[in-house]
């Protein structure tokens, strides 16, 4: 039996396990709420800008349609083509802005999650925990293993606001 004890003494430490609900922390953290609020405000402003440009384009199309009878066919075709190009450019700009917002939000969420993981690591070390598992991978667990509330508290204390990471192309 002494050889068994010697193996245990030199073997890996006994597991001390905790669970963290990453999804709920990411949903409830002040930093994520800050980022979502910024995203919503920027998206609303951009949607307003696009709507104004769309309305101007519609007005120009109606104006051209009214002038069709008095314009030479070549001039009408030229003006119509210019309006179509403006419409295509506007669609492309709107698509690009949406992609930029999505990319910026994804980058911001990655930054927030990196801070969360650092805080969970510090918390685990302080509590003597050597294995932290995500709640999404656990079928059954005792609530006393769950350190999500403590992790959320620390996360909010460390990072309550965040600037949305956006590339600034064109307007806002």
PDB file of C-alpha atoms in Angstrom:
ATOM      1  CA  UNK A   1       0.000   0.000   0.000  1.00  0.00           C
ATOM      2  CA  UNK A   2       2.893   2.392   0.489  1.00  0.00           C
ATOM      3  CA  UNK A   3       3.599   2.299  -3.282  1.00  0.00           C
ATOM      4  CA  UNK A   4      -0.047   3.285  -3.955  1.00  0.00           C
ATOM      5  CA  UNK A   5       0.269   6.222  -1.565  1.00  0.00           C
ATOM      6  CA  UNK A   6       3.525   7.271  -3.195  1.00  0.00           C
ATOM      7  CA  UNK A   7       1.835   7.238  -6.618  1.00  0.00           C
ATOM      8  CA  UNK A   8      -1.048   9.368  -5.324  1.00  0.00           C
ATOM      9  CA  UNK A   9       1.298  11.880  -3.710  1.00  0.00           C
ATOM     10  CA  UNK A  10       3.205  12.416  -6.953  1.00  0.00           C
ATOM     11  CA  UNK A  11       0.159  12.127  -9.252  1.00  0.00           C
ATOM     12  CA  UNK A  12      -2.149  14.896 -10.412  1.00  0.00           C
ATOM     13  CA  UNK A  13      -3.974  16.925  -7.779  1.00  0.00           C
ATOM     14  CA  UNK A  14      -7.475  15.942  -6.789  1.00  0.00           C
ATOM     15  CA  UNK A  15      -9.933  17.777  -8.999  1.00  0.00           C
ATOM     16  CA  UNK A  16     -11.616  20.799  -7.526  1.00  0.00           C
ATOM     17  CA  UNK A  17     -14.349  21.622 -10.013  1.00  0.00           C
ATOM     18  CA  UNK A  18     -16.506  24.669 -10.652  1.00  0.00           C
ATOM     19  CA  UNK A  19     -19.051  25.530 -13.310  1.00  0.00           C
ATOM     20  CA  UNK A  20     -19.528  28.859 -15.001  1.00  0.00           C
ATOM     21  CA  UNK A  21     -22.494  29.808 -17.184  1.00  0.00           C
ATOM     22  CA  UNK A  22     -20.652  31.779 -19.874  1.00  0.00           C
ATOM     23  CA  UNK A  23     -23.812  32.453 -21.903  1.00  0.00           C
ATOM     24  CA  UNK A  24     -25.753  33.979 -19.010  1.00  0.00           C
ATOM     25  CA  UNK A  25     -22.776  36.054 -17.892  1.00  0.00           C
ATOM     26  CA  UNK A  26     -22.264  37.339 -21.432  1.00  0.00           C
ATOM     27  CA  UNK A  27     -25.984  38.127 -21.649  1.00  0.00           C
ATOM     28  CA  UNK A  28     -26.194  39.851 -18.255  1.00  0.00           C
ATOM     29  CA  UNK A  29     -22.859  41.655 -18.020  1.00  0.00           C
ATOM     30  CA  UNK A  30     -22.854  45.436 -17.950  1.00  0.00           C
ATOM     31  CA  UNK A  31     -20.184  45.556 -20.669  1.00  0.00           C
ATOM     32  CA  UNK A  32     -22.324  43.525 -23.089  1.00  0.00           C
ATOM     33  CA  UNK A  33     -25.367  45.646 -22.301  1.00  0.00           C
ATOM     34  CA  UNK A  34     -23.256  48.746 -22.971  1.00  0.00           C
ATOM     35  CA  UNK A  35     -22.078  47.355 -26.317  1.00  0.00           C
ATOM     36  CA  UNK A  36     -25.617  46.364 -27.354  1.00  0.00           C
ATOM     37  CA  UNK A  37     -26.935  49.797 -26.433  1.00  0.00           C
ATOM     38  CA  UNK A  38     -24.232  51.454 -28.542  1.00  0.00           C
ATOM     39  CA  UNK A  39     -24.904  49.071 -31.423  1.00  0.00           C
ATOM     40  CA  UNK A  40     -28.637  49.793 -31.313  1.00  0.00           C
ATOM     41  CA  UNK A  41     -28.055  53.560 -31.313  1.00  0.00           C
ATOM     42  CA  UNK A  42     -25.586  53.397 -34.206  1.00  0.00           C
ATOM     43  CA  UNK A  43     -27.846  51.057 -36.184  1.00  0.00           C
ATOM     44  CA  UNK A  44     -30.817  53.389 -35.660  1.00  0.00           C
ATOM     45  CA  UNK A  45     -28.802  56.396 -36.879  1.00  0.00           C
ATOM     46  CA  UNK A  46     -27.557  54.492 -39.910  1.00  0.00           C
ATOM     47  CA  UNK A  47     -31.052  53.257 -40.734  1.00  0.00           C
ATOM     48  CA  UNK A  48     -32.311  56.843 -40.586  1.00  0.00           C
ATOM     49  CA  UNK A  49     -29.509  57.996 -42.911  1.00  0.00           C
ATOM     50  CA  UNK A  50     -30.218  55.196 -45.382  1.00  0.00           C
ATOM     51  CA  UNK A  51     -33.977  55.906 -45.280  1.00  0.00           C
ATOM     52  CA  UNK A  52     -33.343  59.590 -46.099  1.00  0.00           C
ATOM     53  CA  UNK A  53     -31.147  58.605 -49.047  1.00  0.00           C
ATOM     54  CA  UNK A  54     -33.733  56.060 -50.255  1.00  0.00           C
ATOM     55  CA  UNK A  55     -36.464  58.698 -50.126  1.00  0.00           C
ATOM     56  CA  UNK A  56     -34.325  61.155 -52.120  1.00  0.00           C
ATOM     57  CA  UNK A  57     -33.678  58.426 -54.676  1.00  0.00           C
ATOM     58  CA  UNK A  58     -37.422  57.653 -54.974  1.00  0.00           C
ATOM     59  CA  UNK A  59     -38.180  61.351 -55.425  1.00  0.00           C
ATOM     60  CA  UNK A  60     -35.557  61.595 -58.196  1.00  0.00           C
ATOM     61  CA  UNK A  61     -37.018  58.495 -59.871  1.00  0.00           C
ATOM     62  CA  UNK A  62     -40.524  60.020 -59.816  1.00  0.00           C
ATOM     63  CA  UNK A  63     -39.172  63.286 -61.167  1.00  0.00           C
ATOM     64  CA  UNK A  64     -37.423  61.451 -63.995  1.00  0.00           C
ATOM     65  CA  UNK A  65     -40.571  59.477 -64.764  1.00  0.00           C
ATOM     66  CA  UNK A  66     -42.538  62.743 -65.016  1.00  0.00           C
ATOM     67  CA  UNK A  67     -39.927  64.174 -67.399  1.00  0.00           C
ATOM     68  CA  UNK A  68     -39.834  61.081 -69.586  1.00  0.00           C
ATOM     69  CA  UNK A  69     -42.136  62.574 -72.246  1.00  0.00           C
ATOM     70  CA  UNK A  70     -40.027  65.736 -72.659  1.00  0.00           C
ATOM     71  CA  UNK A  71     -36.557  64.138 -72.474  1.00  0.00           C
ATOM     72  CA  UNK A  72     -34.759  62.725 -75.480  1.00  0.00           C
ATOM     73  CA  UNK A  73     -34.646  58.895 -75.296  1.00  0.00           C
ATOM     74  CA  UNK A  74     -30.841  58.919 -74.901  1.00  0.00           C
ATOM     75  CA  UNK A  75     -31.006  61.493 -72.096  1.00  0.00           C
ATOM     76  CA  UNK A  76     -33.765  59.535 -70.335  1.00  0.00           C
ATOM     77  CA  UNK A  77     -31.759  56.295 -70.610  1.00  0.00           C
ATOM     78  CA  UNK A  78     -28.665  58.063 -69.282  1.00  0.00           C
ATOM     79  CA  UNK A  79     -30.547  59.543 -66.314  1.00  0.00           C
ATOM     80  CA  UNK A  80     -32.259  56.219 -65.600  1.00  0.00           C
ATOM     81  CA  UNK A  81     -28.898  54.413 -65.635  1.00  0.00           C
ATOM     82  CA  UNK A  82     -27.443  57.009 -63.231  1.00  0.00           C
ATOM     83  CA  UNK A  83     -30.361  56.451 -60.831  1.00  0.00           C
ATOM     84  CA  UNK A  84     -29.899  52.666 -61.017  1.00  0.00           C
ATOM     85  CA  UNK A  85     -26.215  53.090 -60.213  1.00  0.00           C
ATOM     86  CA  UNK A  86     -27.083  55.303 -57.237  1.00  0.00           C
ATOM     87  CA  UNK A  87     -29.569  52.687 -56.016  1.00  0.00           C
ATOM     88  CA  UNK A  88     -26.985  49.897 -56.335  1.00  0.00           C
ATOM     89  CA  UNK A  89     -24.366  51.997 -54.534  1.00  0.00           C
ATOM     90  CA  UNK A  90     -26.830  52.720 -51.729  1.00  0.00           C
ATOM     91  CA  UNK A  91     -27.649  49.011 -51.356  1.00  0.00           C
ATOM     92  CA  UNK A  92     -23.938  48.186 -51.260  1.00  0.00           C
ATOM     93  CA  UNK A  93     -23.302  50.886 -48.663  1.00  0.00           C
ATOM     94  CA  UNK A  94     -26.154  49.614 -46.475  1.00  0.00           C
ATOM     95  CA  UNK A  95     -24.857  46.036 -46.738  1.00  0.00           C
ATOM     96  CA  UNK A  96     -21.310  47.183 -45.907  1.00  0.00           C
ATOM     97  CA  UNK A  97     -22.514  49.160 -42.885  1.00  0.00           C
ATOM     98  CA  UNK A  98     -24.464  46.148 -41.561  1.00  0.00           C
ATOM     99  CA  UNK A  99     -21.408  43.925 -41.998  1.00  0.00           C
ATOM    100  CA  UNK A 100     -19.250  46.499 -40.223  1.00  0.00           C
ATOM    101  CA  UNK A 101     -21.684  46.596 -37.296  1.00  0.00           C
ATOM    102  CA  UNK A 102     -21.789  42.796 -37.107  1.00  0.00           C
ATOM    103  CA  UNK A 103     -18.000  42.536 -37.265  1.00  0.00           C
ATOM    104  CA  UNK A 104     -17.577  45.268 -34.633  1.00  0.00           C
ATOM    105  CA  UNK A 105     -20.022  43.583 -32.268  1.00  0.00           C
ATOM    106  CA  UNK A 106     -18.302  40.205 -32.721  1.00  0.00           C
ATOM    107  CA  UNK A 107     -14.886  41.735 -31.966  1.00  0.00           C
ATOM    108  CA  UNK A 108     -16.258  43.525 -28.921  1.00  0.00           C
ATOM    109  CA  UNK A 109     -17.861  40.319 -27.631  1.00  0.00           C
ATOM    110  CA  UNK A 110     -14.524  38.512 -28.032  1.00  0.00           C
ATOM    111  CA  UNK A 111     -12.787  41.236 -26.018  1.00  0.00           C
ATOM    112  CA  UNK A 112     -15.419  41.010 -23.280  1.00  0.00           C
ATOM    113  CA  UNK A 113     -15.194  37.217 -23.188  1.00  0.00           C
ATOM    114  CA  UNK A 114     -11.398  37.397 -22.862  1.00  0.00           C
ATOM    115  CA  UNK A 115     -11.813  39.617 -19.786  1.00  0.00           C
ATOM    116  CA  UNK A 116     -14.408  37.202 -18.399  1.00  0.00           C
ATOM    117  CA  UNK A 117     -12.050  34.238 -18.799  1.00  0.00           C
ATOM    118  CA  UNK A 118      -9.240  36.128 -17.036  1.00  0.00           C
ATOM    119  CA  UNK A 119     -11.574  36.973 -14.151  1.00  0.00           C
ATOM    120  CA  UNK A 120     -12.814  33.373 -13.926  1.00  0.00           C
ATOM    121  CA  UNK A 121      -9.194  32.219 -13.855  1.00  0.00           C
ATOM    122  CA  UNK A 122      -8.355  34.598 -10.995  1.00  0.00           C
ATOM    123  CA  UNK A 123     -11.508  33.601  -9.117  1.00  0.00           C
ATOM    124  CA  UNK A 124     -10.730  29.898  -9.551  1.00  0.00           C
ATOM    125  CA  UNK A 125      -7.199  30.412  -8.263  1.00  0.00           C
ATOM    126  CA  UNK A 126      -8.455  32.332  -5.214  1.00  0.00           C
ATOM    127  CA  UNK A 127     -10.994  29.596  -4.470  1.00  0.00           C
ATOM    128  CA  UNK A 128      -8.515  26.748  -4.966  1.00  0.00           C
ATOM    129  CA  UNK A 129     -10.354  25.444  -8.021  1.00  0.00           C
ATOM    130  CA  UNK A 130      -8.287  23.664 -10.642  1.00  0.00           C
ATOM    131  CA  UNK A 131     -10.976  22.891 -13.225  1.00  0.00           C
ATOM    132  CA  UNK A 132     -13.701  25.240 -14.483  1.00  0.00           C
ATOM    133  CA  UNK A 133     -16.234  23.864 -16.945  1.00  0.00           C
ATOM    134  CA  UNK A 134     -18.770  25.792 -19.025  1.00  0.00           C
ATOM    135  CA  UNK A 135     -22.395  25.204 -17.922  1.00  0.00           C
ATOM    136  CA  UNK A 136     -23.381  24.422 -21.513  1.00  0.00           C
ATOM    137  CA  UNK A 137     -21.267  21.228 -21.349  1.00  0.00           C
ATOM    138  CA  UNK A 138     -22.735  19.938 -18.067  1.00  0.00           C
ATOM    139  CA  UNK A 139     -25.730  17.621 -17.875  1.00  0.00           C
ATOM    140  CA  UNK A 140     -26.175  17.519 -14.088  1.00  0.00           C
ATOM    141  CA  UNK A 141     -24.424  19.531 -11.397  1.00  0.00           C
ATOM    142  CA  UNK A 142     -24.901  20.653  -7.842  1.00  0.00           C
ATOM    143  CA  UNK A 143     -25.497  24.407  -7.594  1.00  0.00           C
ATOM    144  CA  UNK A 144     -22.634  24.795  -5.124  1.00  0.00           C
ATOM    145  CA  UNK A 145     -20.250  24.117  -8.031  1.00  0.00           C
ATOM    146  CA  UNK A 146     -21.635  27.094  -9.950  1.00  0.00           C
ATOM    147  CA  UNK A 147     -19.481  30.235  -9.636  1.00  0.00           C
ATOM    148  CA  UNK A 148     -21.340  32.204 -12.322  1.00  0.00           C
ATOM    149  CA  UNK A 149     -22.764  34.843  -9.959  1.00  0.00           C
ATOM    150  CA  UNK A 150     -19.353  35.553  -8.459  1.00  0.00           C
ATOM    151  CA  UNK A 151     -17.819  35.653 -11.935  1.00  0.00           C
ATOM    152  CA  UNK A 152     -20.517  38.090 -13.142  1.00  0.00           C
ATOM    153  CA  UNK A 153     -19.930  40.343 -10.115  1.00  0.00           C
ATOM    154  CA  UNK A 154     -16.210  40.461 -10.819  1.00  0.00           C
ATOM    155  CA  UNK A 155     -16.757  40.938 -14.524  1.00  0.00           C
ATOM    156  CA  UNK A 156     -19.066  43.904 -13.913  1.00  0.00           C
ATOM    157  CA  UNK A 157     -16.610  45.408 -11.424  1.00  0.00           C
ATOM    158  CA  UNK A 158     -13.721  45.034 -13.871  1.00  0.00           C
ATOM    159  CA  UNK A 159     -15.508  46.041 -17.078  1.00  0.00           C
ATOM    160  CA  UNK A 160     -18.836  47.844 -16.789  1.00  0.00           C
ATOM    161  CA  UNK A 161     -18.656  49.723 -20.103  1.00  0.00           C
ATOM    162  CA  UNK A 162     -16.945  49.063 -23.376  1.00  0.00           C
ATOM    163  CA  UNK A 163     -16.474  50.984 -26.589  1.00  0.00           C
ATOM    164  CA  UNK A 164     -17.943  49.160 -29.540  1.00  0.00           C
ATOM    165  CA  UNK A 165     -15.070  48.223 -31.870  1.00  0.00           C
ATOM    166  CA  UNK A 166     -16.060  49.624 -35.247  1.00  0.00           C
ATOM    167  CA  UNK A 167     -14.147  50.518 -38.329  1.00  0.00           C
ATOM    168  CA  UNK A 168     -15.301  53.977 -39.278  1.00  0.00           C
ATOM    169  CA  UNK A 169     -16.001  53.865 -43.020  1.00  0.00           C
ATOM    170  CA  UNK A 170     -17.895  56.807 -44.375  1.00  0.00           C
ATOM    171  CA  UNK A 171     -20.507  58.045 -41.920  1.00  0.00           C
ATOM    172  CA  UNK A 172     -20.563  56.955 -38.279  1.00  0.00           C
TER     173      UNK A 172
END
